[in-house]
Amino acid sequence: MSKLAQNVRALEFENIPRLLWRYFLPAFAGVIINSLYNIVDRIFIGHGVGAMALSGLSAIFPIMVIMMAFGMLIGMGAGVRVSLNLGKKDFDRAEKVLGNSFVLMIIVALMIMGIGFAIKDPLLEFFGVNDQTFDYANEYLNIILFGAIFNIVGYSLNNLIRSEGSARVAMISMLISAGLNLILDPIFIFVLDMGVAGAAYATILSQFVLMLWVIAHFRSRRSVIRLRVRNFRLQTDIIWYIITIGFAPFSMQLASSLVFGTFNVQLVKYGGDLAVGAMGVIMSVAMLLVMTNIAINMAAQPIIGFNYGAKDYSRVKQTLVISLILATIVSLLGFTVSELFPRSIIRAFNSDSRELLNIGTRGLRIFVMALPLVGFQIITGNYFQSTGKAGLAALISLLRQVIVLIPVLIILPKHIGLDGVWLASPIADTVSALITGLFLMRELKRLNRAIAFQQKEKGSKGFA
């Protein structure tokens, strides 16, 4: 049996819990390793260069998120479309999506690099970089912008590998890239004494290797769909087909960038540069926890997308419910660890600055207060994205990250200072959880009606 036939048969017939687990393990390894890029950079810079360099690196995180947003616009949009087309057995259309998305990735990466260098200085100022942290932030960003094409093409294509059902290959991709980064970071930062620039070079070299690896996969016989030159000619309908789905994660990431920038401005205003450094550590920890839920999404997305395209709503609902339960358990565990051991977590990034330790410890405890409510929101948003409901997925994402959070982040610190900055996130998570819950309940009722109708039809045919 061919790999294509094996993957399609698994998505169509294999036991859902077993299939989810099989897809989750490599996805989890991949996202955790991917998260180590930022975490390892911060740990090595925090210990090797100092607390102020850590603050500089944290200040440009919103710019890194913008780059990720454009990668998600294409990579996740194309990934969902590939899964849906495989479910419909339209393999030619799936390959056209792959070819068009590859060309789009290159175009977008070059645009980001050009625009990034053109507006770099005002962008750094907007996101809270000041005289004390400018040199560190500027040096790191210059190198990262040069490697934009490696970043976007590598991660976007790797998402398509996962969407075709090759979860193990996607995991190996991330192991290679992040493992190389982990090796190069201490060599460049400590041995070669390159400081912040060393961390940046280690990152883009690792992403370059990832890009070569994923391109090689789609040109090999291992892939379910192939990267063919004949599909490089851009088609308006295919581009629109990709972007309409990719808009939800794209808007979520852009919103995240705006939020992180607002956080930086408020942190500098109410807590100083070290508060920005503390936020960098907190976001690294929060990202590690959230990315675990993202791994559940990655495992569920091809299953939901394929079976929704095949109109097997029973398998769609089962995958959704199991994912919701798993995400809630993960969020509860992350909340418990963060509340019990905040000082140990902050100290892992920098043990020299007592002020950074104290600010970060209190900030972490407050920031994760509503973490148990985050998991099911991430899963719900991914479900709507995977089933082609891009507008609703975007609304759920924007609710939590913009519509509620930014007003609270601007207003609350005026009354209670730095604690108001930390408290804004759990307040936003709680409000958006209530609204997301309503959308989820409505969708579960709709799935139940569709399943009942299909069972009735099968019963009628059987009786006939």
XYZ file of C-alpha atoms in Angstrom:
464
model
C 0.000 0.000 0.000
C 1.382 3.470 -0.948
C 2.075 6.126 1.658
C -0.781 8.198 0.249
C -3.214 5.295 0.632
C -1.956 4.539 4.163
C -2.390 8.147 5.334
C -5.835 8.484 3.764
C -6.995 5.170 5.247
C -5.746 6.174 8.720
C -7.528 9.550 8.603
C -10.707 7.882 7.387
C -10.931 4.736 9.515
C -8.374 4.525 12.345
C -9.529 4.764 15.971
C -9.643 8.502 16.849
C -7.861 8.400 20.263
C -5.097 6.212 18.801
C -4.773 8.432 15.721
C -4.698 11.617 17.806
C -2.011 10.168 20.043
C 0.051 9.069 17.048
C -0.135 12.573 15.568
C 0.246 14.350 18.906
C 3.600 12.864 19.929
C 5.593 14.166 16.947
C 3.644 17.457 16.950
C 4.378 17.920 20.667
C 8.060 17.183 20.185
C 8.123 19.590 17.260
C 6.464 22.569 18.956
C 8.350 22.141 22.218
C 11.616 22.010 20.332
C 10.489 24.995 18.275
C 9.731 26.914 21.479
C 13.280 26.224 22.600
C 14.526 28.640 19.910
C 13.373 31.658 21.909
C 13.824 30.067 25.319
C 17.387 28.892 24.690
C 18.334 32.274 23.189
C 16.983 34.047 26.266
C 18.673 31.670 28.723
C 22.083 31.964 27.061
C 21.805 35.733 26.596
C 20.492 36.235 30.132
C 23.436 34.356 31.631
C 26.106 35.182 29.041
C 25.421 38.850 28.265
C 23.213 40.169 31.062
C 19.754 41.267 32.185
C 19.709 44.379 29.969
C 20.501 42.317 26.843
C 17.651 40.013 27.842
C 15.377 43.071 27.994
C 16.540 44.174 24.533
C 15.809 40.772 23.050
C 12.412 40.692 24.760
C 11.547 44.132 23.365
C 11.801 42.961 19.733
C 9.679 39.857 20.285
C 6.617 41.623 18.742
C 8.571 42.045 15.491
C 9.405 38.343 15.471
C 5.697 37.621 15.947
C 4.869 39.740 12.869
C 7.215 37.558 10.804
C 5.520 34.456 12.201
C 2.124 35.936 11.297
C 2.924 36.066 7.593
C 4.290 32.526 7.729
C 1.017 31.370 9.294
C -1.052 33.281 6.726
C 0.368 31.028 4.017
C 1.504 27.893 5.871
C -1.587 27.270 7.974
C -3.987 28.456 5.283
C -2.427 26.103 2.753
C -2.227 23.325 5.347
C -5.960 23.383 6.044
C -6.735 23.472 2.306
C -4.435 20.494 1.683
C -6.216 18.474 4.396
C -9.668 19.363 3.066
C -8.671 18.428 -0.506
C -7.162 15.131 0.596
C -10.464 14.406 2.345
C -12.256 15.051 -0.975
C -9.665 12.888 -2.813
C -8.742 15.925 -4.955
C -4.968 15.330 -5.000
C -4.280 17.545 -8.011
C -5.828 20.536 -6.248
C -3.790 19.772 -3.110
C -0.549 19.889 -5.135
C -1.559 23.183 -6.740
C -2.068 24.623 -3.246
C 1.419 23.423 -2.275
C 3.099 24.935 -5.362
C 1.319 28.292 -5.135
C 1.946 28.559 -1.383
C 5.683 27.929 -1.883
C 5.969 30.857 -4.307
C 3.901 33.052 -1.981
C 6.233 32.233 0.932
C 9.254 33.485 -1.012
C 7.501 36.677 -2.168
C 6.235 37.506 1.321
C 9.624 36.798 2.939
C 11.399 39.174 0.549
C 8.762 41.849 1.211
C 9.177 41.481 4.968
C 12.948 41.809 4.690
C 12.726 44.962 2.551
C 10.013 46.678 4.585
C 11.635 45.577 7.852
C 14.918 47.316 7.073
C 13.085 50.405 5.786
C 11.080 50.988 8.984
C 13.332 49.238 11.517
C 14.258 52.219 13.708
C 10.727 53.624 14.223
C 9.484 50.073 14.732
C 11.991 49.489 17.534
C 10.997 52.751 19.171
C 7.287 51.888 18.863
C 7.806 48.567 20.639
C 9.518 50.129 23.644
C 13.239 49.868 22.790
C 15.168 52.739 24.407
C 18.789 53.924 24.602
C 19.801 51.234 27.108
C 18.507 48.331 25.044
C 18.729 49.681 21.456
C 22.151 48.269 20.532
C 21.209 44.755 21.648
C 17.823 44.812 19.904
C 19.129 46.393 16.693
C 22.032 43.956 16.339
C 19.797 40.923 16.772
C 17.061 42.203 14.455
C 19.440 43.059 11.584
C 20.551 39.436 11.359
C 17.069 37.958 11.821
C 15.668 40.081 8.965
C 18.339 38.729 6.608
C 17.128 35.225 7.460
C 13.404 35.954 6.995
C 13.131 33.686 3.957
C 14.621 30.724 5.866
C 12.160 31.282 8.720
C 8.992 31.638 6.663
C 9.655 28.940 4.046
C 10.957 26.416 6.593
C 8.125 26.674 9.116
C 5.349 27.104 6.557
C 6.327 24.075 4.499
C 6.779 22.016 7.645
C 3.152 22.764 8.523
C 2.127 21.342 5.130
C 4.115 18.178 5.871
C 1.953 17.738 8.950
C -1.232 18.482 6.989
C -0.543 15.650 4.535
C -0.442 13.269 7.522
C 3.363 12.933 7.792
C 3.534 13.984 11.445
C 6.714 12.008 12.171
C 8.607 13.732 9.344
C 7.449 17.133 10.632
C 8.788 16.235 14.077
C 12.162 15.175 12.674
C 12.347 18.495 10.804
C 12.033 20.435 14.049
C 14.436 18.126 15.882
C 17.122 18.800 13.284
C 16.614 22.567 13.263
C 16.215 23.179 16.997
C 18.952 20.683 17.853
C 21.364 22.580 15.620
C 20.341 25.862 17.253
C 20.957 24.367 20.686
C 24.497 23.364 19.623
C 25.369 26.629 17.859
C 24.064 29.016 20.546
C 26.732 28.342 23.217
C 29.467 28.108 20.564
C 28.655 31.504 19.040
C 27.748 33.286 22.312
C 30.427 31.929 24.682
C 33.211 30.277 22.681
C 33.367 32.841 19.856
C 32.214 35.663 22.194
C 29.700 36.992 19.648
C 27.066 37.921 22.255
C 23.595 38.797 20.958
C 24.756 38.507 17.322
C 25.823 34.913 18.015
C 22.319 33.988 19.137
C 20.869 35.524 15.964
C 23.333 33.739 13.647
C 22.636 30.429 15.390
C 18.910 30.950 14.792
C 19.053 31.778 11.073
C 21.565 29.022 10.298
C 19.266 26.506 11.971
C 16.297 27.841 10.005
C 18.299 27.612 6.760
C 18.895 23.906 7.373
C 15.182 23.441 8.134
C 14.247 25.120 4.842
C 16.517 22.818 2.822
C 15.178 19.754 4.644
C 11.474 20.482 4.032
C 12.019 21.379 0.355
C 13.902 18.101 -0.083
C 10.968 16.238 1.502
C 8.420 17.617 -0.956
C 10.712 16.785 -3.879
C 11.173 13.182 -2.700
C 9.060 10.042 -2.945
C 8.428 10.180 0.808
C 5.873 12.954 0.391
C 2.168 12.363 -0.124
C 1.931 15.431 -2.371
C 4.836 16.679 -4.477
C 6.355 20.121 -5.023
C 6.235 20.420 -8.818
C 7.484 23.338 -10.927
C 4.325 23.290 -13.045
C 2.334 24.366 -9.971
C 4.512 27.445 -9.312
C 2.422 29.598 -11.653
C 0.293 31.719 -9.319
C -3.466 31.362 -9.716
C -5.758 34.004 -8.239
C -8.345 31.500 -7.059
C -5.695 29.343 -5.331
C -4.149 32.384 -3.611
C -7.558 33.488 -2.369
C -8.297 29.888 -1.387
C -5.205 29.892 0.859
C -5.498 33.396 2.320
C -9.160 33.138 3.352
C -8.271 30.299 5.728
C -4.850 31.618 6.733
C -6.330 34.980 7.730
C -7.465 33.683 11.126
C -4.014 32.643 12.441
C -2.508 35.646 10.634
C -4.800 38.083 12.419
C -4.163 36.289 15.696
C -0.406 36.702 15.326
C -0.656 40.351 14.253
C -2.891 40.933 17.252
C -0.279 39.244 19.423
C 2.375 41.599 18.093
C 0.204 44.623 18.872
C -0.470 43.240 22.336
C 3.209 42.529 23.049
C 4.093 46.036 21.874
C 1.453 47.523 24.183
C 2.749 45.355 27.011
C 6.294 46.651 26.413
C 5.192 50.303 26.483
C 3.185 49.795 29.681
C 5.946 47.747 31.316
C 8.577 50.429 30.644
C 6.181 53.071 31.963
C 5.179 51.292 35.166
C 8.107 48.937 35.855
C 11.185 49.971 33.808
C 13.435 47.989 31.441
C 13.794 45.035 33.804
C 10.018 44.583 33.761
C 10.308 44.110 29.981
C 12.991 41.488 30.586
C 10.738 39.772 33.132
C 7.927 39.769 30.582
C 10.246 38.106 28.072
C 10.814 35.274 30.538
C 7.096 35.030 31.379
C 6.140 34.917 27.702
C 8.706 32.161 27.105
C 7.068 30.100 29.839
C 3.536 30.931 28.709
C 4.449 30.084 25.124
C 5.784 26.703 26.220
C 2.445 25.948 27.872
C 0.331 27.322 25.033
C 2.421 25.519 22.430
C 1.542 22.219 24.084
C -2.086 23.017 23.281
C -1.002 24.036 19.796
C 0.455 20.521 19.455
C -3.003 19.115 20.188
C -4.312 21.421 17.454
C -1.674 20.162 15.035
C -2.639 16.568 15.781
C -6.361 17.290 15.414
C -6.234 19.575 12.341
C -5.622 16.966 9.601
C -8.162 14.602 11.210
C -10.852 17.288 11.495
C -10.092 18.790 8.085
C -10.072 15.438 6.271
C -13.241 14.093 7.893
C -15.098 17.388 7.583
C -14.246 17.360 3.872
C -15.466 13.733 3.749
C -18.634 14.735 5.736
C -17.966 12.206 8.498
C -19.256 14.449 11.301
C -19.135 11.758 13.952
C -15.341 11.503 13.657
C -15.110 15.311 13.553
C -17.031 15.661 16.830
C -15.079 12.892 18.560
C -11.778 14.518 17.623
C -13.001 17.923 18.839
C -14.241 16.646 22.217
C -11.086 14.638 22.990
C -8.935 17.640 22.023
C -10.915 19.941 24.336
C -10.420 17.564 27.276
C -6.682 17.178 26.644
C -6.142 20.947 26.282
C -7.927 21.643 29.568
C -5.780 19.078 31.406
C -2.569 20.558 29.948
C -3.626 24.096 30.923
C -4.378 23.020 34.490
C -0.973 21.344 34.823
C 0.819 24.412 33.455
C -1.078 26.673 35.844
C -0.173 24.487 38.837
C 3.560 24.359 38.048
C 3.768 28.115 37.397
C 2.012 28.989 40.642
C 4.086 26.580 42.761
C 7.581 27.245 41.353
C 7.709 30.792 39.898
C 11.081 31.773 41.409
C 12.817 28.676 40.087
C 11.403 29.353 36.622
C 12.598 32.990 36.544
C 15.998 32.079 38.006
C 16.609 29.645 35.123
C 16.872 32.642 32.761
C 18.955 34.992 34.939
C 20.280 34.512 38.466
C 22.289 37.758 38.806
C 19.552 40.397 39.088
C 17.464 40.164 42.273
C 15.164 42.893 41.002
C 14.431 40.926 37.819
C 13.755 37.833 39.961
C 11.278 39.645 42.214
C 9.432 41.392 39.370
C 9.260 38.208 37.312
C 8.069 35.997 40.182
C 5.100 38.210 41.016
C 4.350 38.835 37.355
C 4.304 35.125 36.469
C 1.930 34.253 39.320
C -0.565 36.909 38.261
C -0.189 36.402 34.498
C -1.163 32.689 34.547
C -4.150 33.026 36.905
C -6.676 32.224 34.128
C -4.480 29.745 32.235
C -6.942 26.847 32.810
C -9.429 28.739 30.579
C -7.023 29.172 27.662
C -6.782 25.598 26.366
C -10.345 25.124 25.181
C -10.298 28.543 23.464
C -7.246 27.541 21.404
C -8.876 24.254 20.397
C -12.186 25.922 19.491
C -10.471 28.510 17.300
C -8.492 25.773 15.536
C -11.669 23.753 14.965
C -13.374 26.622 13.154
C -10.228 27.239 11.125
C -9.899 23.545 10.201
C -13.512 23.407 8.997
C -13.184 26.472 6.779
C -14.918 28.997 9.102
C -12.069 31.509 8.955
C -14.123 34.538 10.070
C -15.312 32.882 13.269
C -11.825 31.569 14.026
C -10.431 35.098 13.630
C -13.138 36.559 15.877
C -12.350 34.101 18.677
C -8.649 34.922 18.435
C -9.197 38.682 18.319
C -11.619 38.582 21.256
C -8.961 37.344 23.632
C -5.960 39.188 22.238
C -7.298 42.557 21.119
C -10.948 43.397 21.745
C -10.777 42.724 25.491
C -7.075 42.681 26.369
C -5.799 45.970 24.939
C -8.429 48.228 26.586
C -7.833 46.513 29.941
C -4.057 46.786 29.455
C -4.335 50.530 28.854
C -6.851 51.343 31.599
C -6.019 49.050 34.545
C -2.337 50.065 35.158
C -3.450 53.692 35.603
C -5.170 52.592 38.807
C -2.981 49.787 40.230
C 0.370 50.241 38.461
C 2.534 47.283 37.358
C 0.129 44.710 38.807
C -2.463 46.044 36.376
C -0.181 45.109 33.455
C 0.141 41.528 34.688
C -3.575 41.269 35.570
C -4.822 42.379 32.135
C -4.192 38.973 30.559
C -6.196 36.799 33.007
C -9.105 39.279 32.859
C -9.148 39.082 29.048
C -8.874 35.271 29.142
C -11.885 35.026 31.457
C -14.165 37.326 29.439
C -13.271 35.743 26.086
C -13.718 32.240 27.551
C -17.377 32.981 28.289
C -18.039 34.162 24.729
C -16.027 31.357 23.104
C -17.985 28.858 25.191
C -21.232 30.063 23.614
C -19.865 29.550 20.086
C -18.590 26.102 21.044
C -21.930 24.981 22.487
C -23.731 26.151 19.339
C -21.305 24.238 17.113
C -21.602 21.035 19.167
C -25.406 21.214 18.783
C -25.008 21.664 15.018
C -22.694 18.636 14.822
C -25.172 16.574 16.846
C -27.966 17.450 14.417
C -25.784 16.543 11.414
C -24.793 13.213 13.005
C -28.425 12.394 13.884
C -29.517 13.174 10.310
C -26.798 10.925 8.835
C -27.702 8.079 11.204
C -31.373 8.449 10.245
C -30.474 8.310 6.548
C -28.372 5.177 7.067
C -31.224 3.591 9.010
C -33.677 4.367 6.223
C -31.391 2.878 3.579
C -30.816 -0.202 5.717
C -34.541 -0.676 6.198
C -35.161 -0.223 2.485
